[in-house]
């Protein structure tokens, strides 16, 4: 595996899940694999779980780690070709990428959607420049349209806690005060569509995710109907993806608090587990009592970020 950006890159999910459990039993089993190898983690945006879990995963595999915060302590980077660089950006990404590649063996990139141009975001302009120009294995630590490390950890968590072979998993939109990217819901849909689950997406009209992620999933606009019989509820906000009305891309179309996941919502389910990628806006996305309930899996889910990252980095090291 030379790149990790979506579910197809990981291959057979049963094999990947078995590998995750193997690593969870012994995080240092493959410590010699990364000896004298360096992992460069490049952050264009803030991070807590991704930063910590990926550093820990790299060290599980015996790697050295370099962390670069592009907006703190580095030259401001220009990302567009053909621009006269007479502003505040001192270095172009097209020179920076091959320079960075000289100092590492594997590169992780975190770069959110900018909501300036849907085409730029949905073609993953920045991530794909690293893949094209670095010559090194590259993995996404959340890009404009996907967060596969998170979705892999979500699937590991569902596999560990499911009470039946084919659970019903619901991805529900929830309100938020700011415009958030579709990366997490996109990737969650991408992975759930390939997993052995009954997958349903629910959201208000206007929040339709890109068809390449939705694929054959059932979309239900009535949240109560969607929740009925659910075994897992995954709550997440996202701004308008601009699928039906392109000019609405990145806009907040609704802050309808009736979509907030509370105890009444959870009573519609089959005593479902609650999932969220974190950080979470309490009492907007989910109420205190739901996220603090014994059925809340947000902490085990976050812990599995280390496991998903270790599997991915192991696969990338094996490609060298």
PDB file of C-alpha atoms in Angstrom:
ATOM      1  CA  UNK A   1       0.000   0.000   0.000  1.00  0.00           C
ATOM      2  CA  UNK A   2       1.565   3.289  -1.149  1.00  0.00           C
ATOM      3  CA  UNK A   3      -1.311   5.650  -0.347  1.00  0.00           C
ATOM      4  CA  UNK A   4      -4.118   5.669   2.180  1.00  0.00           C
ATOM      5  CA  UNK A   5      -6.986   8.011   1.363  1.00  0.00           C
ATOM      6  CA  UNK A   6     -10.114   5.818   1.253  1.00  0.00           C
ATOM      7  CA  UNK A   7     -11.553   2.398   2.070  1.00  0.00           C
ATOM      8  CA  UNK A   8     -10.385   0.836  -1.199  1.00  0.00           C
ATOM      9  CA  UNK A   9      -6.748   1.407  -0.240  1.00  0.00           C
ATOM     10  CA  UNK A  10      -6.987  -0.863   2.801  1.00  0.00           C
ATOM     11  CA  UNK A  11      -8.222  -3.866   0.818  1.00  0.00           C
ATOM     12  CA  UNK A  12     -10.205  -6.691   2.428  1.00  0.00           C
ATOM     13  CA  UNK A  13     -11.870  -5.266   5.539  1.00  0.00           C
ATOM     14  CA  UNK A  14     -11.959  -8.617   7.347  1.00  0.00           C
ATOM     15  CA  UNK A  15      -8.195  -8.906   6.924  1.00  0.00           C
ATOM     16  CA  UNK A  16      -7.682  -5.298   8.074  1.00  0.00           C
ATOM     17  CA  UNK A  17      -9.889  -5.811  11.145  1.00  0.00           C
ATOM     18  CA  UNK A  18      -8.043  -9.009  12.063  1.00  0.00           C
ATOM     19  CA  UNK A  19      -4.759  -7.120  11.735  1.00  0.00           C
ATOM     20  CA  UNK A  20      -6.136  -4.387  13.985  1.00  0.00           C
ATOM     21  CA  UNK A  21      -6.978  -6.911  16.680  1.00  0.00           C
ATOM     22  CA  UNK A  22      -3.543  -8.525  16.341  1.00  0.00           C
ATOM     23  CA  UNK A  23      -1.900  -5.132  16.862  1.00  0.00           C
ATOM     24  CA  UNK A  24      -4.217  -4.262  19.728  1.00  0.00           C
ATOM     25  CA  UNK A  25      -3.015  -7.369  21.573  1.00  0.00           C
ATOM     26  CA  UNK A  26       0.629  -6.395  21.021  1.00  0.00           C
ATOM     27  CA  UNK A  27       1.190  -2.813  19.871  1.00  0.00           C
ATOM     28  CA  UNK A  28       4.947  -3.375  19.547  1.00  0.00           C
ATOM     29  CA  UNK A  29       4.860  -6.636  17.596  1.00  0.00           C
ATOM     30  CA  UNK A  30       6.189  -4.905  14.482  1.00  0.00           C
ATOM     31  CA  UNK A  31       8.508  -2.446  16.231  1.00  0.00           C
ATOM     32  CA  UNK A  32      11.495  -3.499  14.114  1.00  0.00           C
ATOM     33  CA  UNK A  33       9.644  -2.637  10.898  1.00  0.00           C
ATOM     34  CA  UNK A  34      10.168   1.118  11.317  1.00  0.00           C
ATOM     35  CA  UNK A  35      13.710   1.040  12.689  1.00  0.00           C
ATOM     36  CA  UNK A  36      15.754   3.864  11.148  1.00  0.00           C
ATOM     37  CA  UNK A  37      12.634   5.092   9.303  1.00  0.00           C
ATOM     38  CA  UNK A  38      11.128   8.546   9.719  1.00  0.00           C
ATOM     39  CA  UNK A  39       7.464   9.552   9.617  1.00  0.00           C
ATOM     40  CA  UNK A  40       6.770  13.187   8.727  1.00  0.00           C
ATOM     41  CA  UNK A  41       3.396  14.485   9.907  1.00  0.00           C
ATOM     42  CA  UNK A  42       2.342  17.721   8.229  1.00  0.00           C
ATOM     43  CA  UNK A  43      -0.483  19.723   9.775  1.00  0.00           C
ATOM     44  CA  UNK A  44      -2.150  22.547   7.866  1.00  0.00           C
ATOM     45  CA  UNK A  45      -4.916  22.460  10.505  1.00  0.00           C
ATOM     46  CA  UNK A  46      -5.385  21.869  14.225  1.00  0.00           C
ATOM     47  CA  UNK A  47      -5.422  18.394  15.706  1.00  0.00           C
ATOM     48  CA  UNK A  48      -5.584  16.543  19.006  1.00  0.00           C
ATOM     49  CA  UNK A  49      -6.503  12.865  18.477  1.00  0.00           C
ATOM     50  CA  UNK A  50      -4.904  12.606  15.043  1.00  0.00           C
ATOM     51  CA  UNK A  51      -1.659  14.190  16.175  1.00  0.00           C
ATOM     52  CA  UNK A  52      -1.294  12.111  19.326  1.00  0.00           C
ATOM     53  CA  UNK A  53      -2.549   8.791  17.962  1.00  0.00           C
ATOM     54  CA  UNK A  54      -0.457   8.935  14.797  1.00  0.00           C
ATOM     55  CA  UNK A  55       2.722   9.832  16.677  1.00  0.00           C
ATOM     56  CA  UNK A  56       2.046   6.958  19.071  1.00  0.00           C
ATOM     57  CA  UNK A  57       1.367   4.579  16.178  1.00  0.00           C
ATOM     58  CA  UNK A  58       4.611   5.529  14.439  1.00  0.00           C
ATOM     59  CA  UNK A  59       6.566   4.912  17.641  1.00  0.00           C
ATOM     60  CA  UNK A  60       4.794   1.579  18.124  1.00  0.00           C
ATOM     61  CA  UNK A  61       6.467   0.633  14.852  1.00  0.00           C
ATOM     62  CA  UNK A  62       9.884   1.928  15.898  1.00  0.00           C
ATOM     63  CA  UNK A  63       9.800   5.035  13.704  1.00  0.00           C
ATOM     64  CA  UNK A  64      11.234   8.459  14.371  1.00  0.00           C
ATOM     65  CA  UNK A  65       8.614  11.201  14.047  1.00  0.00           C
ATOM     66  CA  UNK A  66       8.873  14.761  12.746  1.00  0.00           C
ATOM     67  CA  UNK A  67       5.846  17.017  13.194  1.00  0.00           C
ATOM     68  CA  UNK A  68       5.501  20.153  11.062  1.00  0.00           C
ATOM     69  CA  UNK A  69       2.812  22.734  11.820  1.00  0.00           C
ATOM     70  CA  UNK A  70       2.642  24.636   8.566  1.00  0.00           C
ATOM     71  CA  UNK A  71       1.005  27.696  10.114  1.00  0.00           C
ATOM     72  CA  UNK A  72       3.327  27.867  13.127  1.00  0.00           C
ATOM     73  CA  UNK A  73       7.064  28.123  12.693  1.00  0.00           C
ATOM     74  CA  UNK A  74       7.217  27.348   8.965  1.00  0.00           C
ATOM     75  CA  UNK A  75       7.161  29.604   5.925  1.00  0.00           C
ATOM     76  CA  UNK A  76       3.673  30.358   4.672  1.00  0.00           C
ATOM     77  CA  UNK A  77       3.051  28.130   1.677  1.00  0.00           C
ATOM     78  CA  UNK A  78       1.537  29.012  -1.665  1.00  0.00           C
ATOM     79  CA  UNK A  79      -0.479  26.137  -3.145  1.00  0.00           C
ATOM     80  CA  UNK A  80      -1.560  27.551  -6.519  1.00  0.00           C
ATOM     81  CA  UNK A  81       0.496  27.447  -9.716  1.00  0.00           C
ATOM     82  CA  UNK A  82       0.796  30.599 -11.804  1.00  0.00           C
ATOM     83  CA  UNK A  83       0.490  32.954  -8.838  1.00  0.00           C
ATOM     84  CA  UNK A  84       2.789  35.987  -8.614  1.00  0.00           C
ATOM     85  CA  UNK A  85       4.143  35.462  -5.108  1.00  0.00           C
ATOM     86  CA  UNK A  86       4.266  39.083  -3.997  1.00  0.00           C
ATOM     87  CA  UNK A  87       2.172  38.589  -0.877  1.00  0.00           C
ATOM     88  CA  UNK A  88       2.787  37.004   2.527  1.00  0.00           C
ATOM     89  CA  UNK A  89       3.600  33.502   1.216  1.00  0.00           C
ATOM     90  CA  UNK A  90       7.331  32.907   0.939  1.00  0.00           C
ATOM     91  CA  UNK A  91       7.544  29.344  -0.350  1.00  0.00           C
ATOM     92  CA  UNK A  92       5.657  27.275  -2.887  1.00  0.00           C
ATOM     93  CA  UNK A  93       4.329  23.849  -2.032  1.00  0.00           C
ATOM     94  CA  UNK A  94       5.897  22.465  -5.214  1.00  0.00           C
ATOM     95  CA  UNK A  95       9.381  23.152  -3.832  1.00  0.00           C
ATOM     96  CA  UNK A  96       8.462  22.423  -0.230  1.00  0.00           C
ATOM     97  CA  UNK A  97       7.104  18.928  -0.927  1.00  0.00           C
ATOM     98  CA  UNK A  98      10.257  17.408  -2.476  1.00  0.00           C
ATOM     99  CA  UNK A  99      12.382  19.115   0.179  1.00  0.00           C
ATOM    100  CA  UNK A 100      10.263  17.577   2.943  1.00  0.00           C
ATOM    101  CA  UNK A 101      10.455  14.196   1.216  1.00  0.00           C
ATOM    102  CA  UNK A 102      14.249  14.229   1.538  1.00  0.00           C
ATOM    103  CA  UNK A 103      13.931  14.012   5.307  1.00  0.00           C
ATOM    104  CA  UNK A 104      11.469  11.143   5.709  1.00  0.00           C
ATOM    105  CA  UNK A 105      10.221   7.777   4.511  1.00  0.00           C
ATOM    106  CA  UNK A 106       6.465   8.194   4.993  1.00  0.00           C
ATOM    107  CA  UNK A 107       4.346  11.365   4.925  1.00  0.00           C
ATOM    108  CA  UNK A 108       1.024  12.093   6.664  1.00  0.00           C
ATOM    109  CA  UNK A 109      -0.949  15.170   5.586  1.00  0.00           C
ATOM    110  CA  UNK A 110      -3.797  16.981   7.346  1.00  0.00           C
ATOM    111  CA  UNK A 111      -5.474  19.665   5.244  1.00  0.00           C
ATOM    112  CA  UNK A 112      -9.140  20.595   5.645  1.00  0.00           C
ATOM    113  CA  UNK A 113     -11.619  21.833   3.067  1.00  0.00           C
ATOM    114  CA  UNK A 114     -11.350  25.551   2.510  1.00  0.00           C
ATOM    115  CA  UNK A 115     -14.930  26.043   1.256  1.00  0.00           C
ATOM    116  CA  UNK A 116     -13.586  28.470  -1.346  1.00  0.00           C
ATOM    117  CA  UNK A 117     -13.969  26.211  -4.361  1.00  0.00           C
ATOM    118  CA  UNK A 118     -15.857  22.908  -4.316  1.00  0.00           C
ATOM    119  CA  UNK A 119     -13.856  21.492  -7.219  1.00  0.00           C
ATOM    120  CA  UNK A 120     -10.533  22.216  -5.497  1.00  0.00           C
ATOM    121  CA  UNK A 121     -11.784  20.569  -2.302  1.00  0.00           C
ATOM    122  CA  UNK A 122     -13.351  17.531  -3.942  1.00  0.00           C
ATOM    123  CA  UNK A 123     -10.329  16.861  -6.159  1.00  0.00           C
ATOM    124  CA  UNK A 124      -8.155  16.895  -3.003  1.00  0.00           C
ATOM    125  CA  UNK A 125      -5.756  19.376  -4.520  1.00  0.00           C
ATOM    126  CA  UNK A 126      -3.282  19.618  -1.620  1.00  0.00           C
ATOM    127  CA  UNK A 127      -3.213  15.940  -0.644  1.00  0.00           C
ATOM    128  CA  UNK A 128      -2.758  14.867  -4.261  1.00  0.00           C
ATOM    129  CA  UNK A 129       0.179  17.242  -4.710  1.00  0.00           C
ATOM    130  CA  UNK A 130       1.965  15.395  -1.904  1.00  0.00           C
ATOM    131  CA  UNK A 131       1.158  12.067  -3.534  1.00  0.00           C
ATOM    132  CA  UNK A 132       2.351  13.290  -6.943  1.00  0.00           C
ATOM    133  CA  UNK A 133       5.511  15.193  -6.006  1.00  0.00           C
ATOM    134  CA  UNK A 134       6.930  13.577  -2.862  1.00  0.00           C
ATOM    135  CA  UNK A 135       7.779  10.137  -4.246  1.00  0.00           C
ATOM    136  CA  UNK A 136       7.024   8.712  -0.776  1.00  0.00           C
ATOM    137  CA  UNK A 137       4.095   6.759   0.656  1.00  0.00           C
ATOM    138  CA  UNK A 138       1.443   9.289   1.693  1.00  0.00           C
ATOM    139  CA  UNK A 139      -1.526   8.889   4.009  1.00  0.00           C
ATOM    140  CA  UNK A 140      -4.379  11.216   4.858  1.00  0.00           C
ATOM    141  CA  UNK A 141      -4.707  12.480   8.425  1.00  0.00           C
ATOM    142  CA  UNK A 142      -7.935  14.184   7.253  1.00  0.00           C
ATOM    143  CA  UNK A 143      -8.197  15.854   3.920  1.00  0.00           C
ATOM    144  CA  UNK A 144     -10.774  18.125   2.327  1.00  0.00           C
ATOM    145  CA  UNK A 145     -13.271  15.331   1.688  1.00  0.00           C
ATOM    146  CA  UNK A 146     -12.198  12.342   3.766  1.00  0.00           C
ATOM    147  CA  UNK A 147     -10.881  11.176   7.122  1.00  0.00           C
ATOM    148  CA  UNK A 148     -10.103   7.476   6.573  1.00  0.00           C
ATOM    149  CA  UNK A 149      -8.079   6.971   9.777  1.00  0.00           C
ATOM    150  CA  UNK A 150     -11.153   8.025  11.744  1.00  0.00           C
ATOM    151  CA  UNK A 151     -13.518   5.829   9.734  1.00  0.00           C
ATOM    152  CA  UNK A 152     -11.237   2.820  10.156  1.00  0.00           C
ATOM    153  CA  UNK A 153     -11.196   3.393  13.928  1.00  0.00           C
ATOM    154  CA  UNK A 154     -14.995   3.729  13.858  1.00  0.00           C
ATOM    155  CA  UNK A 155     -15.291   0.368  12.106  1.00  0.00           C
ATOM    156  CA  UNK A 156     -12.914  -1.296  14.588  1.00  0.00           C
ATOM    157  CA  UNK A 157     -15.094   0.039  17.423  1.00  0.00           C
ATOM    158  CA  UNK A 158     -18.308  -1.193  15.833  1.00  0.00           C
ATOM    159  CA  UNK A 159     -16.751  -4.608  15.274  1.00  0.00           C
ATOM    160  CA  UNK A 160     -15.719  -4.791  18.940  1.00  0.00           C
ATOM    161  CA  UNK A 161     -19.064  -3.735  20.411  1.00  0.00           C
ATOM    162  CA  UNK A 162     -21.656  -5.114  17.993  1.00  0.00           C
ATOM    163  CA  UNK A 163     -24.229  -7.454  19.537  1.00  0.00           C
ATOM    164  CA  UNK A 164     -25.220  -9.150  16.282  1.00  0.00           C
ATOM    165  CA  UNK A 165     -23.582 -10.035  12.978  1.00  0.00           C
ATOM    166  CA  UNK A 166     -25.296  -7.403  10.800  1.00  0.00           C
ATOM    167  CA  UNK A 167     -25.959  -4.339  12.980  1.00  0.00           C
ATOM    168  CA  UNK A 168     -27.921  -1.296  11.884  1.00  0.00           C
ATOM    169  CA  UNK A 169     -25.664   1.754  11.799  1.00  0.00           C
ATOM    170  CA  UNK A 170     -27.105   5.258  11.401  1.00  0.00           C
ATOM    171  CA  UNK A 171     -25.173   8.368  10.460  1.00  0.00           C
ATOM    172  CA  UNK A 172     -27.180  11.372  11.620  1.00  0.00           C
ATOM    173  CA  UNK A 173     -26.604  15.047  10.904  1.00  0.00           C
ATOM    174  CA  UNK A 174     -26.767  17.287  13.980  1.00  0.00           C
ATOM    175  CA  UNK A 175     -26.666  21.090  14.393  1.00  0.00           C
ATOM    176  CA  UNK A 176     -23.489  23.112  14.851  1.00  0.00           C
ATOM    177  CA  UNK A 177     -22.773  26.864  15.016  1.00  0.00           C
ATOM    178  CA  UNK A 178     -20.032  26.755  12.355  1.00  0.00           C
ATOM    179  CA  UNK A 179     -19.628  25.389   8.841  1.00  0.00           C
ATOM    180  CA  UNK A 180     -17.842  22.044   9.105  1.00  0.00           C
ATOM    181  CA  UNK A 181     -16.361  19.947   6.264  1.00  0.00           C
ATOM    182  CA  UNK A 182     -17.905  16.708   5.054  1.00  0.00           C
ATOM    183  CA  UNK A 183     -14.677  14.730   5.539  1.00  0.00           C
ATOM    184  CA  UNK A 184     -15.819  12.632   8.524  1.00  0.00           C
ATOM    185  CA  UNK A 185     -19.330  11.795   7.251  1.00  0.00           C
ATOM    186  CA  UNK A 186     -17.960  11.126   3.768  1.00  0.00           C
ATOM    187  CA  UNK A 187     -15.399   8.644   5.059  1.00  0.00           C
ATOM    188  CA  UNK A 188     -17.831   7.067   7.503  1.00  0.00           C
ATOM    189  CA  UNK A 189     -20.217   6.445   4.604  1.00  0.00           C
ATOM    190  CA  UNK A 190     -17.351   5.203   2.433  1.00  0.00           C
ATOM    191  CA  UNK A 191     -16.362   2.571   5.019  1.00  0.00           C
ATOM    192  CA  UNK A 192     -19.846   1.574   6.187  1.00  0.00           C
ATOM    193  CA  UNK A 193     -20.885   0.897   2.592  1.00  0.00           C
ATOM    194  CA  UNK A 194     -18.136  -1.720   2.394  1.00  0.00           C
ATOM    195  CA  UNK A 195     -18.736  -3.180   5.869  1.00  0.00           C
ATOM    196  CA  UNK A 196     -21.157  -5.908   6.900  1.00  0.00           C
ATOM    197  CA  UNK A 197     -23.766  -3.531   8.331  1.00  0.00           C
ATOM    198  CA  UNK A 198     -27.173  -2.103   7.496  1.00  0.00           C
ATOM    199  CA  UNK A 199     -26.292   1.516   6.833  1.00  0.00           C
ATOM    200  CA  UNK A 200     -28.689   4.485   6.920  1.00  0.00           C
ATOM    201  CA  UNK A 201     -27.948   8.212   6.534  1.00  0.00           C
ATOM    202  CA  UNK A 202     -30.340  10.815   7.917  1.00  0.00           C
ATOM    203  CA  UNK A 203     -30.185  14.586   7.525  1.00  0.00           C
ATOM    204  CA  UNK A 204     -32.353  17.588   6.609  1.00  0.00           C
ATOM    205  CA  UNK A 205     -33.002  18.378   2.955  1.00  0.00           C
ATOM    206  CA  UNK A 206     -30.066  20.228   1.385  1.00  0.00           C
ATOM    207  CA  UNK A 207     -27.395  18.236   3.234  1.00  0.00           C
ATOM    208  CA  UNK A 208     -27.093  15.410   0.696  1.00  0.00           C
ATOM    209  CA  UNK A 209     -23.573  13.946   0.671  1.00  0.00           C
ATOM    210  CA  UNK A 210     -21.717  13.361  -2.575  1.00  0.00           C
ATOM    211  CA  UNK A 211     -23.092  10.281  -4.389  1.00  0.00           C
ATOM    212  CA  UNK A 212     -19.643   8.678  -4.621  1.00  0.00           C
ATOM    213  CA  UNK A 213     -19.718   8.325  -0.818  1.00  0.00           C
ATOM    214  CA  UNK A 214     -23.432   7.595  -0.364  1.00  0.00           C
ATOM    215  CA  UNK A 215     -23.494   4.926  -3.067  1.00  0.00           C
ATOM    216  CA  UNK A 216     -26.249   2.432  -2.214  1.00  0.00           C
ATOM    217  CA  UNK A 217     -26.895   3.580   1.335  1.00  0.00           C
ATOM    218  CA  UNK A 218     -30.462   4.342   2.366  1.00  0.00           C
ATOM    219  CA  UNK A 219     -31.102   8.057   2.915  1.00  0.00           C
ATOM    220  CA  UNK A 220     -33.958   8.836   5.303  1.00  0.00           C
ATOM    221  CA  UNK A 221     -35.012  12.452   5.904  1.00  0.00           C
ATOM    222  CA  UNK A 222     -37.193  11.512   8.888  1.00  0.00           C
ATOM    223  CA  UNK A 223     -34.695  11.167  11.752  1.00  0.00           C
ATOM    224  CA  UNK A 224     -37.069   9.155  13.945  1.00  0.00           C
ATOM    225  CA  UNK A 225     -37.674   6.587  11.213  1.00  0.00           C
ATOM    226  CA  UNK A 226     -33.923   6.339  10.626  1.00  0.00           C
ATOM    227  CA  UNK A 227     -33.231   5.702  14.322  1.00  0.00           C
ATOM    228  CA  UNK A 228     -35.790   2.920  14.697  1.00  0.00           C
ATOM    229  CA  UNK A 229     -34.059  -0.365  15.486  1.00  0.00           C
ATOM    230  CA  UNK A 230     -30.575   1.163  15.233  1.00  0.00           C
ATOM    231  CA  UNK A 231     -27.669  -0.543  17.006  1.00  0.00           C
ATOM    232  CA  UNK A 232     -25.185   2.319  16.548  1.00  0.00           C
ATOM    233  CA  UNK A 233     -25.849   6.057  16.196  1.00  0.00           C
ATOM    234  CA  UNK A 234     -23.039   8.134  14.705  1.00  0.00           C
ATOM    235  CA  UNK A 235     -23.778  11.856  15.092  1.00  0.00           C
ATOM    236  CA  UNK A 236     -21.885  14.445  13.073  1.00  0.00           C
ATOM    237  CA  UNK A 237     -22.475  17.885  11.662  1.00  0.00           C
ATOM    238  CA  UNK A 238     -21.506  18.888   8.157  1.00  0.00           C
ATOM    239  CA  UNK A 239     -22.073  22.016   6.088  1.00  0.00           C
ATOM    240  CA  UNK A 240     -23.961  21.874   2.820  1.00  0.00           C
ATOM    241  CA  UNK A 241     -22.033  19.659   0.365  1.00  0.00           C
ATOM    242  CA  UNK A 242     -23.441  21.590  -2.595  1.00  0.00           C
ATOM    243  CA  UNK A 243     -24.661  18.469  -4.401  1.00  0.00           C
ATOM    244  CA  UNK A 244     -28.124  19.722  -5.312  1.00  0.00           C
ATOM    245  CA  UNK A 245     -27.397  23.485  -5.144  1.00  0.00           C
ATOM    246  CA  UNK A 246     -23.693  24.116  -5.916  1.00  0.00           C
ATOM    247  CA  UNK A 247     -23.788  27.738  -4.762  1.00  0.00           C
ATOM    248  CA  UNK A 248     -24.760  26.552  -1.268  1.00  0.00           C
ATOM    249  CA  UNK A 249     -21.504  24.618  -0.871  1.00  0.00           C
ATOM    250  CA  UNK A 250     -20.048  25.166   2.599  1.00  0.00           C
ATOM    251  CA  UNK A 251     -23.073  27.039   3.924  1.00  0.00           C
ATOM    252  CA  UNK A 252     -24.941  26.384   7.169  1.00  0.00           C
ATOM    253  CA  UNK A 253     -28.503  25.845   5.983  1.00  0.00           C
ATOM    254  CA  UNK A 254     -29.956  24.811   9.334  1.00  0.00           C
ATOM    255  CA  UNK A 255     -29.316  24.904  13.071  1.00  0.00           C
ATOM    256  CA  UNK A 256     -32.431  22.913  13.885  1.00  0.00           C
ATOM    257  CA  UNK A 257     -31.933  21.780  17.485  1.00  0.00           C
ATOM    258  CA  UNK A 258     -34.570  19.081  17.106  1.00  0.00           C
ATOM    259  CA  UNK A 259     -31.805  17.034  15.425  1.00  0.00           C
ATOM    260  CA  UNK A 260     -29.641  17.124  18.597  1.00  0.00           C
ATOM    261  CA  UNK A 261     -29.220  13.552  19.860  1.00  0.00           C
ATOM    262  CA  UNK A 262     -30.810  13.297  23.305  1.00  0.00           C
ATOM    263  CA  UNK A 263     -32.324  10.535  25.433  1.00  0.00           C
ATOM    264  CA  UNK A 264     -35.606  10.693  23.530  1.00  0.00           C
ATOM    265  CA  UNK A 265     -33.761  10.154  20.255  1.00  0.00           C
ATOM    266  CA  UNK A 266     -31.850   7.220  21.711  1.00  0.00           C
ATOM    267  CA  UNK A 267     -35.117   5.699  23.006  1.00  0.00           C
ATOM    268  CA  UNK A 268     -36.151   5.192  19.375  1.00  0.00           C
ATOM    269  CA  UNK A 269     -33.213   2.824  18.863  1.00  0.00           C
ATOM    270  CA  UNK A 270     -32.394  -0.752  19.809  1.00  0.00           C
ATOM    271  CA  UNK A 271     -30.533   0.454  22.935  1.00  0.00           C
ATOM    272  CA  UNK A 272     -27.936   1.789  20.512  1.00  0.00           C
ATOM    273  CA  UNK A 273     -24.347   2.710  21.202  1.00  0.00           C
ATOM    274  CA  UNK A 274     -23.442   6.359  20.569  1.00  0.00           C
ATOM    275  CA  UNK A 275     -20.455   7.302  18.409  1.00  0.00           C
ATOM    276  CA  UNK A 276     -18.779  10.610  17.569  1.00  0.00           C
ATOM    277  CA  UNK A 277     -15.312  11.411  16.248  1.00  0.00           C
ATOM    278  CA  UNK A 278     -14.684  14.270  18.739  1.00  0.00           C
ATOM    279  CA  UNK A 279     -14.305  17.113  19.474  1.00  0.00           C
ATOM    280  CA  UNK A 280     -18.026  17.469  20.091  1.00  0.00           C
ATOM    281  CA  UNK A 281     -20.213  20.474  20.868  1.00  0.00           C
ATOM    282  CA  UNK A 282     -22.171  19.230  23.866  1.00  0.00           C
ATOM    283  CA  UNK A 283     -25.880  20.022  23.883  1.00  0.00           C
ATOM    284  CA  UNK A 284     -25.766  20.871  20.192  1.00  0.00           C
ATOM    285  CA  UNK A 285     -24.588  17.619  18.622  1.00  0.00           C
ATOM    286  CA  UNK A 286     -25.433  15.473  21.658  1.00  0.00           C
ATOM    287  CA  UNK A 287     -26.712  16.080  25.174  1.00  0.00           C
ATOM    288  CA  UNK A 288     -24.615  15.512  28.289  1.00  0.00           C
ATOM    289  CA  UNK A 289     -26.627  12.513  29.410  1.00  0.00           C
ATOM    290  CA  UNK A 290     -26.192  10.662  26.106  1.00  0.00           C
ATOM    291  CA  UNK A 291     -22.462  11.238  25.728  1.00  0.00           C
ATOM    292  CA  UNK A 292     -21.905  10.302  29.387  1.00  0.00           C
ATOM    293  CA  UNK A 293     -24.109   7.192  29.257  1.00  0.00           C
ATOM    294  CA  UNK A 294     -22.633   3.665  29.493  1.00  0.00           C
ATOM    295  CA  UNK A 295     -23.585   3.201  25.835  1.00  0.00           C
ATOM    296  CA  UNK A 296     -21.351   6.088  24.724  1.00  0.00           C
ATOM    297  CA  UNK A 297     -18.285   4.767  22.913  1.00  0.00           C
ATOM    298  CA  UNK A 298     -16.538   8.053  22.153  1.00  0.00           C
ATOM    299  CA  UNK A 299     -13.519   7.259  24.361  1.00  0.00           C
ATOM    300  CA  UNK A 300     -12.915   3.660  23.135  1.00  0.00           C
ATOM    301  CA  UNK A 301     -13.476   5.012  19.622  1.00  0.00           C
ATOM    302  CA  UNK A 302     -10.782   7.656  20.124  1.00  0.00           C
ATOM    303  CA  UNK A 303      -8.432   5.037  21.602  1.00  0.00           C
ATOM    304  CA  UNK A 304      -8.840   2.972  18.441  1.00  0.00           C
ATOM    305  CA  UNK A 305      -7.330   5.823  16.451  1.00  0.00           C
ATOM    306  CA  UNK A 306      -3.939   4.537  17.604  1.00  0.00           C
ATOM    307  CA  UNK A 307      -4.804   1.089  16.275  1.00  0.00           C
ATOM    308  CA  UNK A 308      -6.077   2.228  12.894  1.00  0.00           C
ATOM    309  CA  UNK A 309      -2.997   4.411  12.419  1.00  0.00           C
ATOM    310  CA  UNK A 310      -0.658   1.572  13.399  1.00  0.00           C
ATOM    311  CA  UNK A 311      -2.219  -0.765  10.827  1.00  0.00           C
ATOM    312  CA  UNK A 312      -1.981   1.881   8.118  1.00  0.00           C
ATOM    313  CA  UNK A 313       1.621   2.823   8.888  1.00  0.00           C
ATOM    314  CA  UNK A 314       2.585  -0.864   9.019  1.00  0.00           C
ATOM    315  CA  UNK A 315       1.120  -1.353   5.544  1.00  0.00           C
ATOM    316  CA  UNK A 316       2.941   1.727   4.219  1.00  0.00           C
ATOM    317  CA  UNK A 317       6.265   0.600   5.713  1.00  0.00           C
ATOM    318  CA  UNK A 318       5.823  -2.791   4.104  1.00  0.00           C
ATOM    319  CA  UNK A 319       5.660  -1.053   0.704  1.00  0.00           C
ATOM    320  CA  UNK A 320       9.126   0.485   1.051  1.00  0.00           C
TER     321      UNK A 320
END
